[in-house]
Tab-separated table of C-alpha atoms and ligand atoms in Angstrom:
chain	number	residue	atom	x	y	z
A	1488	MET	CA	135.651	-113.755	-190.284
A	1489	GLN	CA	137.404	-117.053	-189.692
A	1490	THR	CA	135.129	-119.923	-188.673
A	1491	VAL	CA	136.686	-122.395	-186.228
A	1492	ILE	CA	135.359	-125.909	-185.565
A	1493	GLY	CA	136.216	-127.261	-182.113
A	1494	ASN	CA	134.883	-128.950	-179.008
A	1495	GLN	CA	135.897	-126.341	-176.415
A	1496	LEU	CA	133.042	-125.261	-174.131
A	1497	ALA	CA	135.091	-122.322	-172.827
A	1498	THR	CA	135.509	-120.931	-176.349
A	1499	ALA	CA	131.792	-121.292	-177.057
A	1500	ILE	CA	130.960	-119.524	-173.782
A	1501	ASP	CA	133.376	-116.659	-174.567
A	1502	HIS	CA	131.782	-115.987	-177.945
A	1503	LEU	CA	128.229	-116.211	-176.594
A	1504	GLN	CA	129.017	-113.841	-173.725
A	1505	GLN	CA	130.366	-111.366	-176.272
A	1506	GLN	CA	126.948	-111.595	-177.999
A	1507	GLN	CA	128.370	-113.532	-180.955
A	1508	LEU	CA	126.852	-116.562	-182.691
A	1509	VAL	CA	127.943	-120.143	-182.013
A	1510	ALA	CA	126.644	-123.255	-183.780
A	1511	ILE	CA	125.724	-125.891	-181.196
A	1512	PRO	CA	125.141	-129.633	-181.443
A	1513	THR	CA	121.819	-131.098	-180.352
A	1514	GLU	CA	120.403	-134.602	-180.740
A	1515	THR	CA	118.055	-133.359	-183.504
A	1516	VAL	CA	120.026	-130.975	-185.752
A	1517	TYR	CA	122.719	-128.345	-185.164
A	1518	GLY	CA	121.437	-124.985	-183.923
A	1519	LEU	CA	122.673	-121.460	-184.602
A	1520	ALA	CA	122.731	-119.992	-181.100
A	1521	ALA	CA	122.822	-116.581	-179.480
A	1522	ASN	CA	121.944	-115.055	-176.103
A	1523	ALA	CA	118.132	-115.156	-176.211
A	1524	LEU	CA	117.851	-112.181	-173.848
A	1525	ASN	CA	119.980	-109.838	-175.978
A	1526	GLU	CA	118.292	-108.365	-179.050
A	1527	ALA	CA	121.542	-107.339	-180.724
A	1528	ALA	CA	122.765	-110.929	-180.466
A	1529	VAL	CA	119.466	-112.384	-181.715
A	1530	ILE	CA	119.331	-110.055	-184.737
A	1531	GLN	CA	122.562	-111.631	-185.971
A	1532	ILE	CA	120.824	-115.024	-186.174
A	1533	PHE	CA	118.274	-113.680	-188.664
A	1534	GLU	CA	121.039	-112.021	-190.674
A	1535	ALA	CA	123.359	-115.043	-190.759
A	1536	LYS	CA	120.525	-117.365	-191.839
A	1537	LYS	CA	118.893	-114.821	-194.172
A	1538	ARG	CA	115.747	-115.693	-192.247
A	1539	PRO	CA	112.692	-113.400	-192.236
A	1540	ARG	CA	112.169	-111.644	-188.909
A	1541	PHE	CA	108.555	-112.816	-188.672
A	1542	ASN	CA	109.719	-116.395	-188.129
A	1543	PRO	CA	110.199	-116.895	-184.355
A	1544	LEU	CA	113.019	-118.796	-182.626
A	1545	ILE	CA	113.068	-121.669	-180.116
A	1546	VAL	CA	114.543	-120.799	-176.701
A	1547	HIS	CA	116.837	-123.508	-175.304
A	1548	VAL	CA	117.087	-123.891	-171.514
A	1549	PRO	CA	118.989	-126.353	-169.248
A	1550	THR	CA	116.256	-127.653	-166.896
A	1551	ILE	CA	112.486	-127.921	-166.450
A	1552	GLN	CA	112.750	-125.717	-163.331
A	1553	SER	CA	114.302	-122.905	-165.374
A	1554	ILE	CA	111.325	-122.774	-167.782
A	1555	SER	CA	109.215	-120.720	-165.337
A	1556	THR	CA	111.482	-117.671	-165.787
A	1557	TYR	CA	110.543	-117.530	-169.467
A	1558	ALA	CA	107.083	-119.102	-169.711
A	1559	HIS	CA	104.014	-120.287	-167.826
A	1560	LEU	CA	103.902	-124.060	-167.467
A	1561	GLN	CA	100.382	-125.403	-166.815
A	1562	PRO	CA	99.844	-128.941	-165.389
A	1563	LEU	CA	99.393	-130.919	-168.644
A	1564	ALA	CA	102.331	-129.186	-170.339
A	1565	GLU	CA	104.399	-129.880	-167.242
A	1566	LYS	CA	103.461	-133.556	-167.386
A	1567	LEU	CA	104.628	-133.670	-171.020
A	1568	ALA	CA	107.804	-131.807	-170.060
A	1569	HIS	CA	108.654	-134.437	-167.466
A	1570	ALA	CA	107.992	-137.218	-169.989
A	1571	PHE	CA	109.998	-135.806	-172.914
A	1572	MET	CA	112.505	-133.203	-171.690
A	1573	PRO	CA	115.426	-133.183	-172.201
A	1574	GLY	CA	114.737	-134.523	-175.685
A	1575	PRO	CA	113.560	-133.756	-179.223
A	1576	PHE	CA	110.446	-132.042	-177.890
A	1577	THR	CA	109.458	-128.348	-177.862
A	1578	LEU	CA	106.614	-126.779	-175.880
A	1579	LEU	CA	104.817	-123.680	-177.124
A	1580	LEU	CA	103.869	-121.733	-173.961
A	1581	HIS	CA	102.668	-118.285	-172.896
A	1582	LYS	CA	105.784	-116.204	-172.391
A	1583	THR	CA	106.869	-113.939	-169.552
A	1584	ASN	CA	108.198	-110.403	-170.076
A	1585	VAL	CA	111.757	-111.683	-169.776
A	1586	VAL	CA	111.695	-112.994	-173.370
A	1587	PRO	CA	112.303	-110.261	-175.984
A	1588	SER	CA	109.507	-110.005	-178.551
A	1589	LEU	CA	112.119	-110.249	-181.335
A	1590	VAL	CA	112.615	-113.907	-180.306
A	1591	THR	CA	108.903	-114.714	-180.612
A	1592	ALA	CA	108.292	-112.440	-183.624
A	1593	GLY	CA	105.840	-110.417	-181.576
A	1594	SER	CA	103.817	-113.402	-180.357
A	1595	ASN	CA	102.850	-113.786	-176.694
A	1596	LYS	CA	103.908	-117.436	-176.935
A	1597	VAL	CA	107.437	-118.773	-176.756
A	1598	ALA	CA	108.769	-122.152	-177.924
A	1599	ILE	CA	110.934	-123.804	-175.250
A	1600	ARG	CA	113.207	-126.824	-175.568
A	1601	ILE	CA	115.785	-128.688	-173.481
A	1602	PRO	CA	118.147	-130.428	-175.903
A	1603	GLN	CA	119.509	-133.831	-174.948
A	1604	HIS	CA	123.145	-133.464	-175.931
A	1605	PRO	CA	125.767	-133.662	-173.163
A	1606	LEU	CA	127.960	-130.850	-174.518
A	1607	THR	CA	125.089	-128.437	-175.118
A	1608	LEU	CA	123.362	-129.269	-171.822
A	1609	GLU	CA	126.631	-128.476	-170.054
A	1610	LEU	CA	126.906	-125.242	-172.065
A	1611	LEU	CA	123.365	-124.199	-171.089
A	1612	GLN	CA	124.073	-125.013	-167.447
A	1613	GLN	CA	127.176	-122.822	-167.402
A	1614	LEU	CA	125.671	-119.818	-169.219
A	1615	PRO	CA	123.745	-117.135	-167.302
A	1616	PHE	CA	121.200	-116.841	-170.150
A	1617	PRO	CA	119.162	-119.193	-172.408
A	1618	LEU	CA	119.994	-119.680	-176.091
A	1619	ALA	CA	117.771	-118.728	-178.998
A	1620	ALA	CA	118.590	-121.140	-181.809
A	1621	PRO	CA	117.034	-122.110	-185.124
A	1622	SER	CA	118.533	-124.900	-187.209
A	1623	ALA	CA	122.014	-123.808	-188.388
A	1624	ASN	CA	121.304	-123.956	-192.130
A	1625	VAL	CA	120.861	-121.093	-194.545
A	1626	PHE	CA	117.116	-120.350	-194.619
A	1627	GLY	CA	115.204	-122.852	-196.759
A	1628	TYR	CA	118.022	-125.389	-197.159
A	1629	VAL	CA	118.357	-128.843	-195.602
A	1630	SER	CA	119.082	-128.755	-191.830
A	1631	PRO	CA	122.629	-129.663	-190.698
A	1632	THR	CA	123.328	-132.856	-188.752
A	1633	THR	CA	127.139	-132.558	-188.561
A	1634	ALA	CA	129.598	-129.740	-187.817
A	1635	GLN	CA	130.804	-130.045	-191.434
A	1636	HIS	CA	127.271	-129.407	-192.737
A	1637	VAL	CA	127.162	-126.225	-190.648
A	1638	TYR	CA	130.581	-125.178	-191.940
A	1639	LYS	CA	129.440	-125.443	-195.579
A	1640	GLY	CA	126.670	-122.882	-195.032
A	1641	MET	CA	128.073	-120.674	-192.268
A	1642	GLN	CA	131.789	-120.533	-193.153
A	1643	GLY	CA	133.046	-116.946	-192.774
A	1644	ILE	CA	129.752	-115.845	-191.189
A	1645	ILE	CA	130.055	-117.163	-187.603
A	1646	PRO	CA	133.177	-117.442	-185.382
A	1647	TYR	CA	132.710	-120.881	-183.801
A	1648	ILE	CA	131.081	-124.260	-184.413
A	1649	LEU	CA	130.932	-126.460	-181.320
A	1650	ASP	CA	131.474	-129.965	-182.678
A	1651	GLY	CA	129.460	-132.585	-180.820
A	1652	GLY	CA	129.533	-135.258	-183.526
A	1653	ALA	CA	126.710	-136.427	-185.782
A	1654	CYS	CA	123.172	-135.813	-184.470
A	1655	THR	CA	121.608	-139.028	-183.174
A	1656	VAL	CA	117.920	-138.255	-183.903
A	1657	GLY	CA	118.453	-136.382	-187.177
A	1658	VAL	CA	115.109	-134.571	-187.565
A	1659	GLU	CA	113.986	-131.457	-185.673
A	1660	SER	CA	112.037	-131.525	-182.436
A	1661	THR	CA	108.302	-132.171	-182.265
A	1662	ILE	CA	106.569	-128.862	-181.443
A	1663	VAL	CA	103.523	-129.169	-179.208
A	1664	GLU	CA	100.990	-126.824	-177.616
A	1665	VAL	CA	98.425	-127.593	-174.935
A	1666	THR	CA	95.139	-125.686	-175.296
A	1667	ASN	CA	92.920	-125.166	-172.245
A	1668	GLU	CA	94.256	-128.327	-170.627
A	1669	HIS	CA	92.136	-130.566	-172.859
A	1670	THR	CA	93.829	-130.862	-176.257
A	1671	VAL	CA	97.412	-131.302	-177.417
A	1672	ILE	CA	98.158	-129.709	-180.789
A	1673	VAL	CA	101.214	-130.973	-182.669
A	1674	HIS	CA	102.449	-127.985	-184.701
A	1675	ARG	CA	105.436	-129.802	-186.198
A	1676	VAL	CA	106.018	-133.550	-186.290
A	1677	GLY	CA	109.569	-134.418	-185.298
A	1678	GLY	CA	111.879	-136.484	-183.137
A	1679	ILE	CA	109.265	-137.568	-180.565
A	1680	ALA	CA	106.623	-139.760	-182.185
A	1681	VAL	CA	103.009	-138.571	-181.978
A	1682	GLU	CA	102.095	-142.035	-180.663
A	1683	ALA	CA	104.416	-141.524	-177.673
A	1684	ILE	CA	102.821	-138.161	-176.883
A	1685	ALA	CA	99.327	-139.625	-177.121
A	1686	ALA	CA	100.295	-142.409	-174.735
A	1687	VAL	CA	101.317	-139.889	-172.073
A	1688	ALA	CA	98.828	-137.050	-172.676
A	1689	GLY	CA	95.549	-138.800	-171.822
A	1690	VAL	CA	93.690	-136.190	-173.949
A	1691	PRO	CA	93.173	-135.910	-177.737
A	1692	VAL	CA	96.330	-135.207	-179.746
A	1693	ILE	CA	95.695	-133.291	-182.984
A	1694	LEU	CA	98.095	-132.858	-185.902
A	1695	ALA	CA	97.848	-129.208	-186.946
A	1696	SER	CA	100.840	-128.856	-189.181
A	1697	GLU	CA	101.161	-131.801	-191.470
A	1698	GLN	CA	99.653	-130.869	-194.797
A	1699	GLN	CA	98.849	-127.206	-194.337
A	1700	GLU	CA	100.663	-124.667	-196.474
A	1701	ALA	CA	101.141	-121.106	-195.312
A	1702	THR	CA	103.319	-118.178	-196.202
A	1703	ALA	CA	103.420	-116.833	-192.648
A	1704	PRO	CA	104.138	-119.110	-189.704
A	1705	ASN	CA	100.973	-118.903	-187.592
A	1706	THR	CA	101.725	-122.541	-187.045
A	1707	PRO	CA	105.399	-123.471	-186.757
A	1708	GLY	CA	107.452	-125.019	-189.507
A	1709	GLN	CA	104.846	-124.107	-192.107
A	1710	LEU	CA	106.846	-121.999	-194.533
A	1711	LYS	CA	106.974	-123.262	-198.107
A	1712	SER	CA	110.239	-124.550	-199.620
A	1713	HIS	CA	111.740	-125.685	-196.361
A	1714	TYR	CA	114.436	-128.359	-196.252
A	1715	ALA	CA	114.797	-128.034	-200.033
A	1716	THR	CA	117.657	-129.473	-202.039
A	1717	THR	CA	118.970	-127.541	-205.060
A	1718	THR	CA	118.450	-130.640	-207.189
A	1719	PRO	CA	114.706	-131.123	-207.831
A	1720	LEU	CA	113.164	-133.647	-205.429
A	1721	MET	CA	109.854	-135.456	-205.893
A	1722	VAL	CA	107.991	-137.733	-203.503
A	1723	GLY	CA	105.546	-140.404	-204.587
A	1724	ASN	CA	105.219	-143.695	-206.406
A	1725	VAL	CA	108.847	-144.343	-207.345
A	1726	ALA	CA	108.226	-146.775	-210.218
A	1727	SER	CA	105.799	-144.475	-212.024
A	1728	LEU	CA	107.936	-141.363	-211.425
A	1729	ILE	CA	110.965	-143.167	-212.900
A	1730	ALA	CA	108.845	-144.006	-215.962
A	1731	GLN	CA	107.835	-140.345	-216.325
A	1732	TYR	CA	111.457	-139.122	-216.538
A	1733	PRO	CA	113.237	-141.592	-218.859
A	1734	ASN	CA	116.167	-139.359	-219.863
A	1735	GLN	CA	117.102	-138.052	-216.424
A	1736	ASN	CA	119.959	-139.133	-214.204
A	1737	ILE	CA	117.825	-140.201	-211.223
A	1738	ALA	CA	118.676	-140.971	-207.593
A	1739	VAL	CA	116.131	-142.845	-205.511
A	1740	LEU	CA	115.843	-142.078	-201.803
A	1741	GLY	CA	114.160	-145.084	-200.240
A	1742	PHE	CA	113.548	-146.883	-196.968
A	1743	ASN	CA	114.661	-150.522	-197.175
A	1744	THR	CA	113.739	-151.971	-200.581
A	1745	LEU	CA	115.487	-151.604	-203.951
A	1746	TYR	CA	113.510	-150.906	-207.142
A	1747	PRO	CA	114.185	-153.137	-210.186
A	1748	GLN	CA	113.690	-150.159	-212.572
A	1749	LEU	CA	117.030	-148.536	-211.727
A	1750	PRO	CA	120.652	-149.648	-211.192
A	1751	GLU	CA	121.517	-150.346	-207.558
A	1752	GLN	CA	124.176	-147.616	-207.409
A	1753	ASN	CA	121.510	-144.958	-208.058
A	1754	GLN	CA	119.495	-146.044	-205.021
A	1755	TYR	CA	120.067	-144.855	-201.468
A	1756	LEU	CA	118.345	-146.838	-198.738
A	1757	LEU	CA	118.096	-144.995	-195.428
A	1758	SER	CA	117.720	-148.174	-193.393
A	1759	PRO	CA	118.216	-151.582	-195.061
A	1760	GLU	CA	117.146	-153.188	-191.773
A	1761	GLY	CA	113.856	-151.225	-191.763
A	1762	SER	CA	114.300	-148.915	-188.761
A	1763	LEU	CA	112.490	-145.567	-189.059
A	1764	ASN	CA	114.715	-144.108	-186.332
A	1765	GLN	CA	117.834	-144.975	-188.332
A	1766	ALA	CA	116.218	-143.593	-191.493
A	1767	ALA	CA	115.470	-140.281	-189.724
A	1768	GLN	CA	119.024	-140.095	-188.447
A	1769	ARG	CA	120.423	-140.440	-191.966
A	1770	LEU	CA	117.807	-138.388	-193.876
A	1771	PHE	CA	119.373	-134.911	-194.059
A	1772	ASP	CA	122.936	-136.156	-194.538
A	1773	THR	CA	121.751	-138.300	-197.464
A	1774	MET	CA	119.716	-135.443	-198.974
A	1775	ARG	CA	122.833	-133.250	-198.860
A	1776	LEU	CA	124.951	-136.028	-200.368
A	1777	LEU	CA	122.522	-136.584	-203.256
A	1778	ASP	CA	122.273	-132.841	-203.826
A	1779	THR	CA	125.988	-132.607	-204.655
A	1780	ALA	CA	126.338	-135.920	-206.511
A	1781	GLY	CA	125.354	-134.598	-209.961
A	1782	TYR	CA	121.878	-136.105	-210.306
A	1783	ASP	CA	119.167	-134.372	-212.375
A	1784	LEU	CA	116.356	-135.541	-210.123
A	1785	ILE	CA	115.892	-137.092	-206.681
A	1786	ILE	CA	112.845	-139.354	-206.331
A	1787	ALA	CA	111.855	-140.224	-202.766
A	1788	GLU	CA	109.298	-142.756	-201.659
A	1789	ASN	CA	106.668	-142.209	-198.986
A	1790	PHE	CA	107.827	-143.803	-195.740
A	1791	PRO	CA	105.486	-145.698	-193.383
A	1792	ASN	CA	103.431	-142.916	-191.753
A	1793	GLU	CA	104.081	-143.916	-188.138
A	1794	GLY	CA	106.718	-143.145	-185.504
A	1795	LEU	CA	109.515	-141.010	-186.963
A	1796	GLY	CA	108.218	-141.896	-190.451
A	1797	ARG	CA	105.783	-138.986	-190.079
A	1798	ALA	CA	108.645	-136.511	-189.634
A	1799	ILE	CA	110.529	-138.050	-192.573
A	1800	ASN	CA	107.481	-137.726	-194.848
A	1801	ASP	CA	106.839	-134.163	-193.642
A	1802	ARG	CA	110.422	-133.059	-194.457
A	1803	LEU	CA	110.413	-134.826	-197.847
A	1804	HIS	CA	107.101	-133.265	-198.876
A	1805	ARG	CA	108.292	-129.798	-197.879
A	1806	ALA	CA	111.518	-130.298	-199.825
A	1807	GLN	CA	109.554	-130.840	-203.043
A	1808	VAL	CA	107.063	-127.973	-202.752
A	1809	GLN	CA	108.894	-125.419	-204.865
A	1810	TYR	CA	109.238	-127.785	-207.817
A	1811	LYS	CA	105.533	-128.519	-208.164
B	1127	TXA	O1	115.129	-129.554	-183.095
B	1127	TXA	C1	114.891	-128.359	-183.184
B	1127	TXA	O2	113.798	-127.872	-182.857
B	1127	TXA	C2	116.000	-127.452	-183.721
B	1127	TXA	C3	117.151	-127.447	-182.721
B	1127	TXA	C4	118.272	-126.527	-183.131
B	1127	TXA	O3	116.659	-127.108	-181.458
B	1127	TXA	N1	115.524	-126.132	-183.955
B	1127	TXA	C5	114.712	-125.802	-184.996
B	1127	TXA	O4	114.476	-124.437	-185.108
B	1127	TXA	O5	114.272	-126.612	-185.762
B	1127	TXA	P1	113.845	-123.784	-186.405
B	1127	TXA	O6	113.866	-122.324	-186.136
B	1127	TXA	O7	114.549	-124.255	-187.611
B	1127	TXA	O8	112.364	-124.279	-186.382
B	1127	TXA	C6	111.534	-123.889	-185.308
B	1127	TXA	C7	110.117	-123.717	-185.728
B	1127	TXA	C8	109.932	-122.635	-186.778
B	1127	TXA	O9	109.074	-123.135	-187.780
B	1127	TXA	C9	109.267	-121.496	-186.027
B	1127	TXA	O10	108.348	-120.811	-186.846
B	1127	TXA	C10	108.577	-122.210	-184.890
B	1127	TXA	O11	109.377	-123.308	-184.581
B	1127	TXA	N2	108.471	-121.357	-183.691
B	1127	TXA	C11	109.441	-120.949	-182.874
B	1127	TXA	N3	108.963	-120.113	-181.929
B	1127	TXA	C12	107.646	-120.015	-182.136
B	1127	TXA	C13	106.568	-119.270	-181.513
B	1127	TXA	N4	106.807	-118.472	-180.467
B	1127	TXA	N5	105.342	-119.407	-182.024
B	1127	TXA	C14	105.092	-120.198	-183.099
B	1127	TXA	N6	106.058	-120.895	-183.728
B	1127	TXA	C15	107.306	-120.806	-183.270
B	1128	MG	MG1	114.866	-124.876	-189.490
């Protein structure tokens, strides 16, 4: 199959209506999309990504009003929806019968998101069905934030990549669930800061996902060896890790400060001006760059654990799991 990169909505719509896969831009990462209401279309997502079927998919819709067809929106979840949708924010809700159980991996809950990207919002508005879409990477690898990243993994496997430019947020959506109207559980930290959710929610906000390891995704985003580079990656005290590996060709992935232990050209600062949002935006692109630059080892520092720094730390720690 030939994979075309373009910015034609009509072409994307054609493929999706024929139950084929299309990679779509969002503000977080690129998604690998199919008609969420058609099982034959959705199956292809799992096959293209080599993703296990027990890992459910986010359903992307165009408006808050359209959510009620697919899920039950209670008052507190609706309040959060109005605060953060469209945006890098996903609500885990009780599903209706309209959503195939293949999409939710048999769960009675469905993850719903309204992406804030003009091209994809327009696409969702024009389509007569919602889009099931995981990140458009091969399962376990670093998520794609450009059409070229998608092409590297999906070339020859999908017919069309809708090119909407580089993703502006750069880390996946924050996944949230409201339980019994009195607690907000954050299942995956992401593009909306936990602090922002707490400011709106008016009830306790609990981080469920951050350090927990699981082999099955009872809580989202919890599979081991996610976001992993092929080159070994370690997170921690950079100076002492450098000292532990004296004969390795090391790249340092840092925030805004250079380390005197290593030449400057081996160090990659995600935001010299110290912006966590900019660092998040550049994280996956830089991880992919370092992965193909011939280093023996990537050493990342822990970022400030606030705002989007939480999502950065979460992705970095998951990327290192399999090398422990
Ligand atoms: O920003 C994003 O959320 C991107 C863009 C493309 O929208 N999507 C994304 O999808 O990151 P994915 O599949 O790579 O990660 C979604 C996570 C997975 O860990 C999955 O297990 C979880 O959400 N998830 C999806 N539906 C779920 C459900 N019904 N119940 C529990 N977890 C669910
Ligand atoms: Mg993913």
